Coordinates of C-alpha atoms and ligand atoms in Angstrom, one line a residue:
M1 CA 100.4 105.4 28.9
N2 CA 100.4 102.7 26.3
I3 CA 100.2 99.2 27.7
L4 CA 100.4 95.7 26.1
I5 CA 98.5 93.0 27.8
I6 CA 100.0 89.7 26.8
G7 CA 97.4 87.0 27.4
G8 CA 94.8 89.7 27.6
A9 CA 92.0 87.5 26.1
G10 CA 92.2 85.0 29.0
Y11 CA 90.2 84.8 32.1
I12 CA 92.5 87.0 34.3
G13 CA 93.9 89.0 31.4
S14 CA 90.5 90.2 30.2
H15 CA 89.8 91.6 33.7
V16 CA 93.2 93.2 33.8
A17 CA 92.6 94.8 30.3
R18 CA 89.2 96.1 31.5
E19 CA 90.8 97.7 34.5
F20 CA 93.5 99.5 32.5
L21 CA 90.9 100.7 30.0
D22 CA 88.8 102.0 32.8
R23 CA 91.8 103.9 34.1
G24 CA 92.3 105.6 30.7
Y25 CA 95.3 103.6 29.4
K26 CA 95.7 102.9 25.7
V27 CA 95.5 99.1 25.7
T28 CA 96.7 96.6 23.2
V29 CA 95.9 92.9 23.8
F30 CA 98.4 90.3 22.5
D31 CA 97.1 86.8 22.6
N32 CA 97.4 83.5 20.7
L33 CA 93.8 82.5 21.6
S34 CA 95.0 79.1 22.7
S35 CA 92.8 79.5 25.8
G36 CA 91.9 83.2 25.5
L37 CA 88.6 84.0 23.8
R38 CA 87.6 86.6 21.2
E39 CA 84.5 87.1 23.3
N40 CA 86.8 88.6 26.0
L41 CA 88.2 91.4 23.7
F42 CA 86.9 94.9 24.2
P43 CA 86.3 97.2 21.1
E44 CA 88.3 100.0 22.8
A45 CA 91.4 97.9 22.9
S46 CA 93.6 97.0 19.9
F47 CA 94.1 93.3 19.3
I48 CA 97.2 91.5 17.9
H49 CA 96.8 87.8 17.3
G50 CA 100.3 86.6 18.1
D51 CA 102.3 84.1 20.1
I52 CA 105.1 84.9 22.5
L53 CA 107.2 82.3 20.9
L54 CA 107.3 84.3 17.6
Y55 CA 109.9 86.8 18.4
Q56 CA 109.5 89.3 15.6
K57 CA 105.8 89.7 16.0
L58 CA 106.2 90.1 19.8
K59 CA 108.9 92.7 19.3
E60 CA 106.8 94.7 16.8
A61 CA 103.9 94.6 19.3
M62 CA 106.1 96.1 22.0
E63 CA 107.3 99.0 19.8
G64 CA 105.8 102.2 21.2
Q65 CA 104.6 100.5 24.4
E66 CA 105.8 101.7 27.8
A67 CA 104.6 98.8 29.9
A68 CA 103.4 95.2 29.4
V69 CA 101.4 92.8 31.6
Y70 CA 102.6 89.3 31.2
L71 CA 99.9 86.7 31.7
A72 CA 100.5 84.3 28.8
A73 CA 101.6 81.2 30.7
F74 CA 100.2 77.7 30.9
K75 CA 98.8 77.2 34.4
A76 CA 97.5 73.7 34.9
V77 CA 99.4 72.3 37.9
G78 CA 98.6 68.6 37.2
E79 CA 99.4 68.9 33.5
S80 CA 102.8 70.5 34.2
M81 CA 103.9 67.4 36.0
I82 CA 103.0 65.2 33.0
K83 CA 104.1 67.5 30.2
P84 CA 107.0 69.6 31.5
E85 CA 108.3 70.2 27.9
K86 CA 105.1 72.1 27.2
Y87 CA 105.7 74.3 30.2
S88 CA 109.4 74.8 29.5
L89 CA 108.7 75.9 26.0
N90 CA 105.8 78.3 26.6
N91 CA 106.6 79.6 30.1
I92 CA 110.4 79.6 30.0
T93 CA 111.4 80.1 26.4
G94 CA 108.4 82.5 26.1
T95 CA 109.9 84.6 28.9
V96 CA 113.3 84.7 27.3
N97 CA 111.7 85.9 24.1
L98 CA 109.6 88.4 26.0
L99 CA 112.5 89.9 27.9
N100 CA 114.7 90.2 24.8
A101 CA 111.9 91.8 22.8
A102 CA 111.2 94.1 25.7
S103 CA 114.8 95.2 26.0
E104 CA 115.1 95.7 22.2
A105 CA 111.8 97.7 22.0
G106 CA 112.8 99.9 25.0
L107 CA 109.9 98.7 27.2
K108 CA 110.2 100.2 30.7
Y109 CA 107.9 98.2 32.9
I110 CA 106.6 94.6 33.2
I111 CA 103.8 93.4 35.5
F112 CA 104.1 89.6 35.8
S113 CA 101.4 87.2 37.0
S114 CA 103.3 85.0 39.4
S115 CA 101.7 82.5 41.7
A116 CA 101.6 81.3 45.3
A117 CA 102.8 78.0 43.7
V118 CA 106.4 79.4 44.1
Y119 CA 106.2 78.8 47.8
G120 CA 105.4 75.1 47.8
E121 CA 104.3 73.3 51.0
P122 CA 103.8 76.1 53.6
A123 CA 106.4 76.2 56.5
Y124 CA 104.1 78.7 58.3
L125 CA 100.9 80.6 57.8
P126 CA 99.9 83.1 56.6
I127 CA 102.5 83.1 53.9
D128 CA 104.4 86.3 53.5
E129 CA 106.9 87.2 50.8
K130 CA 109.8 86.1 53.1
H131 CA 108.6 82.6 53.1
P132 CA 111.1 80.2 51.5
V133 CA 110.4 79.4 47.9
N134 CA 110.3 75.7 47.1
P135 CA 107.8 74.9 44.3
E136 CA 106.3 71.4 44.5
N137 CA 105.2 71.3 40.9
Y138 CA 106.7 72.1 37.5
Y139 CA 104.3 75.0 36.9
G140 CA 105.4 76.7 40.1
F141 CA 109.0 76.1 39.2
T142 CA 108.5 77.9 35.9
K143 CA 106.9 80.9 37.7
L144 CA 109.9 81.1 40.1
E145 CA 112.4 80.9 37.2
I146 CA 110.6 83.7 35.4
E147 CA 110.9 85.8 38.6
K148 CA 114.6 85.2 38.5
F149 CA 114.9 86.2 34.8
L150 CA 113.0 89.4 35.6
G151 CA 115.4 90.1 38.4
W152 CA 118.4 89.8 36.0
Y153 CA 116.8 92.0 33.3
D154 CA 116.1 94.6 36.0
R155 CA 119.7 94.7 37.0
L156 CA 121.2 94.4 33.5
K157 CA 118.7 96.2 31.4
G158 CA 116.8 98.5 33.8
I159 CA 113.4 97.0 33.1
R160 CA 111.4 97.4 36.3
Y161 CA 108.9 94.7 37.1
A162 CA 106.2 93.9 39.6
S163 CA 105.9 90.2 40.3
L164 CA 102.4 89.5 41.7
R165 CA 102.1 86.2 43.5
Y166 CA 98.4 85.4 43.1
F167 CA 96.6 83.1 45.6
N168 CA 93.4 81.4 44.3
A169 CA 92.0 83.7 41.6
A170 CA 88.2 83.4 41.3
G171 CA 85.0 85.3 40.5
Y172 CA 83.9 87.3 37.5
D173 CA 83.7 91.0 36.7
V174 CA 81.3 92.6 39.2
K175 CA 79.8 94.7 36.5
G176 CA 79.2 91.6 34.3
R177 CA 81.3 92.9 31.4
I178 CA 83.2 89.7 30.9
T179 CA 81.3 86.6 30.0
G180 CA 83.8 84.2 28.4
L181 CA 83.9 80.9 30.3
E182 CA 87.1 79.0 30.8
Q183 CA 87.3 75.8 28.7
N184 CA 87.9 72.6 30.7
P185 CA 88.5 74.3 34.0
A186 CA 90.2 72.4 36.8
N187 CA 89.9 74.9 39.6
L188 CA 87.4 74.6 42.3
I189 CA 85.0 77.5 41.8
P190 CA 84.6 77.0 38.0
V191 CA 84.1 73.3 38.5
I192 CA 81.4 74.0 41.1
M193 CA 79.8 76.4 38.6
E194 CA 79.8 73.8 35.9
A195 CA 78.1 71.4 38.2
A196 CA 75.6 74.0 39.2
S197 CA 74.7 74.8 35.6
G198 CA 74.5 71.2 34.5
M199 CA 77.7 71.4 32.3
R200 CA 79.1 68.6 34.4
S201 CA 77.4 66.0 36.6
E202 CA 79.0 66.6 39.9
L203 CA 81.9 68.0 42.0
A204 CA 84.5 65.5 43.1
I205 CA 85.9 66.7 46.5
F206 CA 89.5 65.8 46.7
G207 CA 89.9 64.6 50.3
D208 CA 88.0 65.1 53.5
D209 CA 90.6 63.8 55.9
Y210 CA 92.9 66.8 56.1
D211 CA 93.8 68.4 59.4
T212 CA 91.2 71.2 59.1
P213 CA 87.9 71.8 60.9
D214 CA 85.8 70.0 58.3
G215 CA 88.5 67.9 56.8
T216 CA 88.6 69.6 53.4
C217 CA 91.5 71.9 52.2
I218 CA 91.5 75.6 53.0
R219 CA 92.5 78.1 50.3
D220 CA 92.7 81.9 50.0
Y221 CA 90.3 83.0 47.2
I222 CA 90.9 86.4 45.7
H223 CA 88.4 88.1 43.3
V224 CA 89.7 88.7 39.8
N225 CA 88.6 92.4 40.0
D226 CA 90.7 92.8 43.1
L227 CA 93.7 91.2 41.3
A228 CA 93.2 93.5 38.4
T229 CA 93.3 96.6 40.7
G230 CA 96.5 95.2 42.1
H231 CA 98.1 95.2 38.6
A232 CA 97.3 98.9 38.1
L233 CA 98.5 99.9 41.6
A234 CA 101.7 97.9 41.1
L235 CA 102.4 99.6 37.8
D236 CA 101.9 103.0 39.5
Y237 CA 104.3 102.0 42.2
I238 CA 107.2 100.8 40.0
A239 CA 106.9 103.7 37.7
K240 CA 106.8 106.3 40.5
N241 CA 109.6 104.7 42.5
N242 CA 111.6 103.4 39.6
K243 CA 111.9 100.2 41.7
S244 CA 110.8 96.6 41.2
L245 CA 108.5 94.8 43.5
T246 CA 107.4 91.3 44.5
V247 CA 104.1 91.0 46.4
N248 CA 101.4 88.5 47.4
L249 CA 97.9 89.2 46.3
G250 CA 95.5 87.3 48.5
S251 CA 92.4 88.0 50.6
E252 CA 94.0 86.8 53.9
T253 CA 90.9 84.7 54.5
G254 CA 90.8 80.9 54.3
S255 CA 87.7 79.0 53.0
S256 CA 87.4 75.2 52.9
V257 CA 86.2 73.2 49.9
M258 CA 83.0 72.4 51.9
E259 CA 82.4 76.1 52.8
V260 CA 82.8 77.1 49.1
L261 CA 80.4 74.4 48.1
Q262 CA 77.8 75.3 50.7
T263 CA 77.9 79.0 49.8
A264 CA 77.5 78.0 46.1
R265 CA 74.5 75.8 46.9
R266 CA 72.9 78.7 48.8
V267 CA 73.7 81.4 46.3
T268 CA 72.7 79.4 43.2
G269 CA 69.8 77.6 44.7
K270 CA 71.0 74.5 42.9
P271 CA 71.7 71.2 44.6
I272 CA 75.2 70.8 43.1
P273 CA 75.8 67.1 43.4
S274 CA 79.1 66.1 45.0
R275 CA 81.0 63.0 45.9
M276 CA 84.0 62.4 48.1
A277 CA 87.1 61.4 46.1
G278 CA 90.6 60.7 47.2
R279 CA 93.2 63.3 47.9
R280 CA 94.8 65.0 44.9
P281 CA 98.6 64.6 45.1
G282 CA 100.5 67.7 46.1
D283 CA 97.5 69.6 47.8
P284 CA 98.6 71.3 51.1
A285 CA 95.9 71.2 53.8
R286 CA 95.9 75.0 54.2
L287 CA 97.2 78.0 52.2
T288 CA 96.5 81.6 53.2
A289 CA 98.3 84.8 52.3
S290 CA 99.7 87.7 54.2
A291 CA 99.0 90.6 51.8
K292 CA 100.4 93.2 54.3
L293 CA 103.1 94.3 51.8
A294 CA 100.6 95.0 49.0
R295 CA 98.4 96.8 51.5
E296 CA 101.3 98.9 52.8
L297 CA 103.2 99.6 49.6
L298 CA 100.4 99.8 47.1
G299 CA 97.5 100.8 49.2
W300 CA 95.8 97.7 47.8
Q301 CA 92.7 96.5 49.6
P302 CA 90.5 93.7 48.3
Q303 CA 86.8 94.7 48.0
Y304 CA 85.1 91.8 46.3
S305 CA 86.8 88.8 47.8
D306 CA 84.2 87.6 50.3
M307 CA 82.9 84.1 49.3
E308 CA 79.4 85.4 48.6
T309 CA 80.6 87.9 46.0
L310 CA 83.1 85.4 44.5
I311 CA 80.2 82.9 44.0
N312 CA 77.6 85.5 43.0
T313 CA 79.7 87.1 40.3
S314 CA 80.7 83.6 39.0
W315 CA 77.2 82.4 38.9
K316 CA 76.1 85.5 36.9
A317 CA 78.6 84.4 34.2
Y318 CA 77.6 80.7 34.3
A319 CA 73.8 81.0 34.9
R320 CA 73.0 81.5 31.3
E321 CA 74.5 78.0 30.6
A322 CA 72.0 76.6 33.1
G323 CA 69.0 76.8 30.8
N324 CA 70.5 75.3 27.6
S325 CA 73.2 72.9 28.8
C326 CA 73.6 69.1 28.6
T327 CA 76.0 67.0 30.7
R328 CA 79.4 66.7 29.0
Ligands
UFG401 N1 89.3 70.8 44.5 C1 88.4 69.8 44.6 N2 87.7 69.4 43.5 C2 88.0 69.9 42.2 C3 88.9 71.0 42.1 C4 89.6 71.4 43.3 O1 88.1 69.3 45.7 O2 87.4 69.5 41.2 C5 90.0 71.3 45.7 C6 91.5 71.1 45.7 O3 91.8 69.8 46.1 C7 92.0 72.2 46.6 C8 90.9 73.3 46.4 O4 89.8 72.7 45.8 O5 91.9 71.8 47.9 C9 91.4 74.4 45.4 O6 91.9 73.8 44.3 P1 92.2 74.5 42.9 O7 92.6 73.5 41.9 O8 91.1 75.5 42.6 O9 93.4 75.5 43.3 P2 94.8 75.2 43.9 O10 94.8 75.7 45.3 O11 95.3 73.8 43.7 O12 95.8 76.1 43.0 C10 95.5 77.4 42.6 C11 96.0 77.6 41.2 C12 97.5 77.6 41.3 C13 98.0 78.6 42.3 C14 97.4 78.3 43.7 C15 97.8 79.3 44.6 O13 95.5 76.7 40.3 O14 98.0 78.0 40.0 O15 96.0 78.3 43.5 O16 97.2 79.2 45.9 F1 99.3 78.4 42.5

């Protein structure tokens, strides 16, 4: 099957592209390289340097494709609250373009990288797909709106989709085939890796007075190779059943900020300086997934999402920076 990976040079996209290549798909990556990296492209995949806001180019890229994976969204929660226009344009207008191009080009299937951010403050844990959706930030709002667009194009145009609600994506390819580091990361594990490798001076821990055993926030970290497998299984499911799907992808395990930091200190052997900082607005104390639906419908089972493997694979990608870095 021919598949277009939109945003396939990015952190998650490159892992997804690798997964589909490994499964024998004919992969084309479409990316504007705004945060994606040439280093993340594979010689076996075709590459189109394009932007989802440029309709004609996107439509041409979709000609002859059966499926697309849609990962080309901005994702910085904090930034989305300050620059909603940027998120409206790329995430919402980009989606309208993408769906119109898909329907004109006769694309059958879309796998969408949605987010646990659609749920907002948890009403109960673990969060299953029946949990009310009530995003607390503009980024999460855009992801939820995209899901609604997908629902309408399914009904009206017959484009089947899988909306995958990722929890906290982390780790690097277990076989070490992806080496591009995210630029200016804001997420916990890459920030810890930068502190371990000397690319930044320390980790600021955002709050230690939450109602959790050690006072720091608990999240559900899911390895990016496990996420990538979820995409392939989801495409199999919607193609086989001719039916769309919305599922959580999470490890169903919670780790606190302190637990992540301690594992990172042990695995890297680096001191990783940290300091207590104030709470970051909008952080719920705990977020954990129920991934029962993905397990039951897709036969999906995370293999690499224990904290040790998450840190170990990340450190392999960052360690080469440790020798030649200076504090930024
Ligand atoms: N944290 C720190 N210091 C940092 C960065 C993060 O203490 O420098 C803490 C946060 O306060 C939070 C935890 O580490 O308690 C995880 O924070 P991340 O920023 O890594 O991730 P979030 O849980 O805020 O959000 C991530 C994605 C969202 C997604 C969500 C789903 O960024 O897109 O997971 O669970 F919606």
